[in-house]
Amino acid sequence: MELIRSTSDTRVESVPSELSRRNCGIIHSQHEGSCYRWGASGVLGRAVYKAFQAETGFKVKGIAHTRPSGEIEAVDLCDEGAATILIQSFKPDWVIHCAAERRPDVAAKDPQAARTLNAEVPRTLARLSASENQSFALVYISTDYVFDGTSAPYGVDAKPNPLNFYGETKLAGENAVLDNTYLEKPGQRVVLRVPVLYGPAPKNSDSAINVLVDIVNDQSGKKYTMDHYATRYPTNVVDIAEFLVRLTRLNKSLPPILHYSGTEPYTKYEVMDPLLRYYNVLISAVDLSCPGEDLKRVTRTHPARRGSSTSLSSGLEAKE
C-alpha cells in the first residue's frame, strides 16, 4: 500500500499495452505528497512503489505482509488495528491497495483467508478513508474476474457476475469500497479493474503471463496444454503504475470505477508463439495443443474458470 499527497493537475490518457511495453509520459508536481502502497511486494505493487519513488513531490511508504525488504515495511494487512495505526501515523493523501489473494485455486482452498484479504481489508480501508479527522483517497485494485465473460467488452457500469470464488471475493471488496454509506463522507474511494498482468517480477510464477517464459524454457520433456479458449488482455504493470501516478496528479473528483487494460487480445496459446520465437525454442519443445470442447468443459469447472472474454472498456477520456 502507498500513501501519497498531490494537488497538481495533469493529463490522463489511455496507454496502449502489448507484449512489449511502450513508454508513457509523466508530469512532475511541485507539491509534496504522501502515499501508502499496500501490497508492495507483489508484481503490481512493486511497480507502483517504484513509480512513485521515482517521482518528485511524493513521500511513499510501502507495506507488505509477505516478502518485505528494504523500505517495504512488514505489516499483517488483516490486522485492523495495525492498519489503523499506520494510517493515523503516516496521514496519507492516497492509499493504493494492491494486496490480494490473486490465485483462484489458492482462494478456493482457503476461502476464509481469501475473503478476509480480498473483501474485509478493503472494507477497513474504506472506513478509514472516510474519517472526518484524516480522510484520504483510496484506490482499490480489482479484476476482470468480476465478470462472467459472456457480454464483452465490459464498461464501468456493466453488471458484475463472477464465475468463481476469487471473483466473488474481489466483487465483495468492490462493494465494501463503494458502500453507499460513504457517499456524503470525506475522501474518495475508487475501484480500478485490471486484467491479467505481466512485467518485472521476483519470480515468473508471480504472473500468469510471466510464468509462460518458464514453460517455454522447460526442456525437461514435460508437456503443457495451452488454453486457446479464453481471451485475455495482458497488461504491463509498469504502464498501470504510471497511470496511477498520473491519476494522483488530478485535482478533481474521480469516478467510482475505472478500467485499465491492454488492447491486444491473446489466448495463452497465442502468447506462447512470440515467446517461442524470442527465446528461439523449437515448437516441438512445448505442446501447444488446443483440446477445444474438452478445454471448455474443464474451464467451466476449474477454480479459475471464466468466460471466453472479459475485455474491459474504459470509457475514460483524456482531459486536462
CSV table of C-alpha atoms in Angstrom, one decimal, residues 124-235:
chain,number,residue,atom,x,y,z
A,124,THR,CA,-11.4,-1.4,6.8
A,125,LEU,CA,-9.5,0.9,4.4
A,126,ALA,CA,-12.8,2.4,3.0
A,127,ARG,CA,-13.9,3.2,6.6
A,128,LEU,CA,-10.6,4.8,7.4
A,129,SER,CA,-10.6,6.8,4.2
A,130,ALA,CA,-13.9,8.5,5.2
A,131,SER,CA,-12.6,9.6,8.6
A,132,GLU,CA,-13.5,13.2,9.5
A,133,ASN,CA,-10.1,13.7,11.1
A,134,GLN,CA,-7.9,12.2,8.4
A,135,SER,CA,-9.6,11.4,5.1
A,136,PHE,CA,-7.7,10.1,2.0
A,137,ALA,CA,-8.3,8.8,-1.5
A,138,LEU,CA,-8.4,5.0,-1.7
A,139,VAL,CA,-7.7,3.2,-4.9
A,140,TYR,CA,-8.7,-0.5,-4.7
A,141,ILE,CA,-7.2,-2.7,-7.4
A,142,SER,CA,-9.8,-5.2,-8.7
A,143,THR,CA,-10.0,-7.6,-11.6
A,144,ASP,CA,-11.9,-8.6,-14.7
A,145,TYR,CA,-12.8,-11.8,-12.9
A,146,VAL,CA,-15.8,-10.0,-11.5
A,147,PHE,CA,-17.4,-10.5,-15.0
A,148,ASP,CA,-18.6,-13.8,-16.5
A,149,GLY,CA,-17.1,-13.3,-20.0
A,150,THR,CA,-20.4,-13.6,-21.9
A,151,SER,CA,-21.0,-10.0,-22.9
A,152,ALA,CA,-17.6,-8.3,-23.5
A,153,PRO,CA,-16.5,-5.6,-23.7
A,154,TYR,CA,-17.5,-4.6,-20.2
A,155,GLY,CA,-18.0,-0.9,-19.4
A,156,VAL,CA,-17.5,0.5,-15.9
A,157,ASP,CA,-21.3,0.4,-15.4
A,158,ALA,CA,-21.7,-3.3,-16.5
A,159,LYS,CA,-23.3,-5.6,-14.0
A,160,PRO,CA,-20.7,-8.0,-12.5
A,161,ASN,CA,-21.3,-11.7,-12.4
A,162,PRO,CA,-18.2,-13.6,-11.2
A,163,LEU,CA,-18.0,-17.3,-12.1
A,164,ASN,CA,-15.5,-18.3,-9.3
A,165,PHE,CA,-14.9,-17.7,-5.7
A,166,TYR,CA,-11.9,-15.4,-6.3
A,167,GLY,CA,-14.1,-13.2,-8.4
A,168,GLU,CA,-16.8,-13.2,-5.7
A,169,THR,CA,-14.3,-12.0,-3.1
A,170,LYS,CA,-13.0,-9.2,-5.3
A,171,LEU,CA,-16.5,-8.1,-6.0
A,172,ALA,CA,-17.2,-8.1,-2.3
A,173,GLY,CA,-14.2,-5.9,-1.9
A,174,GLU,CA,-15.6,-3.5,-4.5
A,175,ASN,CA,-18.9,-3.3,-2.8
A,176,ALA,CA,-17.2,-2.6,0.5
A,177,VAL,CA,-15.2,0.2,-1.0
A,178,LEU,CA,-18.2,1.7,-2.8
A,179,ASP,CA,-20.7,1.3,0.0
A,180,ASN,CA,-23.4,4.0,-0.2
A,181,THR,CA,-22.9,5.0,3.4
A,182,TYR,CA,-19.7,6.8,2.3
A,183,LEU,CA,-21.4,8.9,-0.3
A,184,GLU,CA,-21.6,12.0,1.8
A,185,LYS,CA,-18.3,11.3,3.7
A,186,PRO,CA,-15.0,13.0,3.0
A,187,GLY,CA,-12.2,11.3,1.0
A,188,GLN,CA,-12.5,9.4,-2.3
A,189,ARG,CA,-13.0,5.7,-2.9
A,190,VAL,CA,-12.2,4.3,-6.4
A,191,VAL,CA,-12.2,0.8,-7.8
A,192,LEU,CA,-9.6,0.2,-10.6
A,193,ARG,CA,-10.2,-3.0,-12.5
A,194,VAL,CA,-7.4,-4.5,-14.4
A,195,PRO,CA,-7.0,-7.8,-16.4
A,196,VAL,CA,-4.1,-10.3,-16.4
A,197,LEU,CA,-0.8,-8.7,-15.6
A,198,TYR,CA,2.8,-9.1,-16.6
A,199,GLY,CA,6.1,-7.3,-16.1
A,200,PRO,CA,9.1,-7.2,-13.8
A,201,ALA,CA,8.7,-9.8,-11.0
A,202,PRO,CA,10.8,-11.6,-8.4
A,203,LYS,CA,9.6,-14.9,-9.8
A,204,ASN,CA,8.0,-15.7,-13.1
A,205,SER,CA,5.4,-17.7,-11.2
A,206,ASP,CA,4.1,-14.4,-9.7
A,207,SER,CA,2.4,-13.7,-13.0
A,208,ALA,CA,0.1,-15.9,-15.2
A,209,ILE,CA,1.9,-14.4,-18.2
A,210,ASN,CA,5.5,-14.3,-16.9
A,211,VAL,CA,5.2,-18.0,-15.9
A,212,LEU,CA,4.9,-18.9,-19.6
A,213,VAL,CA,8.6,-18.0,-20.0
A,214,ASP,CA,9.4,-20.8,-17.6
A,215,ILE,CA,7.3,-23.2,-19.6
A,216,VAL,CA,8.9,-22.2,-22.9
A,217,ASN,CA,12.4,-22.8,-21.4
A,218,ASP,CA,11.5,-26.0,-19.7
A,219,GLN,CA,13.5,-28.7,-21.5
A,220,SER,CA,12.6,-31.5,-19.2
A,221,GLY,CA,10.3,-33.1,-21.7
A,222,LYS,CA,7.2,-32.2,-19.7
A,223,LYS,CA,4.2,-31.4,-21.9
A,224,TYR,CA,1.8,-28.4,-21.3
A,225,THR,CA,-1.7,-27.8,-22.6
A,226,MET,CA,-2.2,-24.2,-23.5
A,227,ASP,CA,-5.7,-22.6,-23.2
A,228,HIS,CA,-6.9,-21.5,-26.7
A,229,TYR,CA,-10.4,-20.7,-25.5
A,230,ALA,CA,-10.4,-17.7,-23.0
A,231,THR,CA,-9.2,-14.4,-24.5
A,232,ARG,CA,-7.1,-12.3,-22.2
A,233,TYR,CA,-5.7,-8.8,-22.5
A,234,PRO,CA,-2.2,-8.8,-20.9
A,235,THR,CA,-1.4,-5.5,-19.4
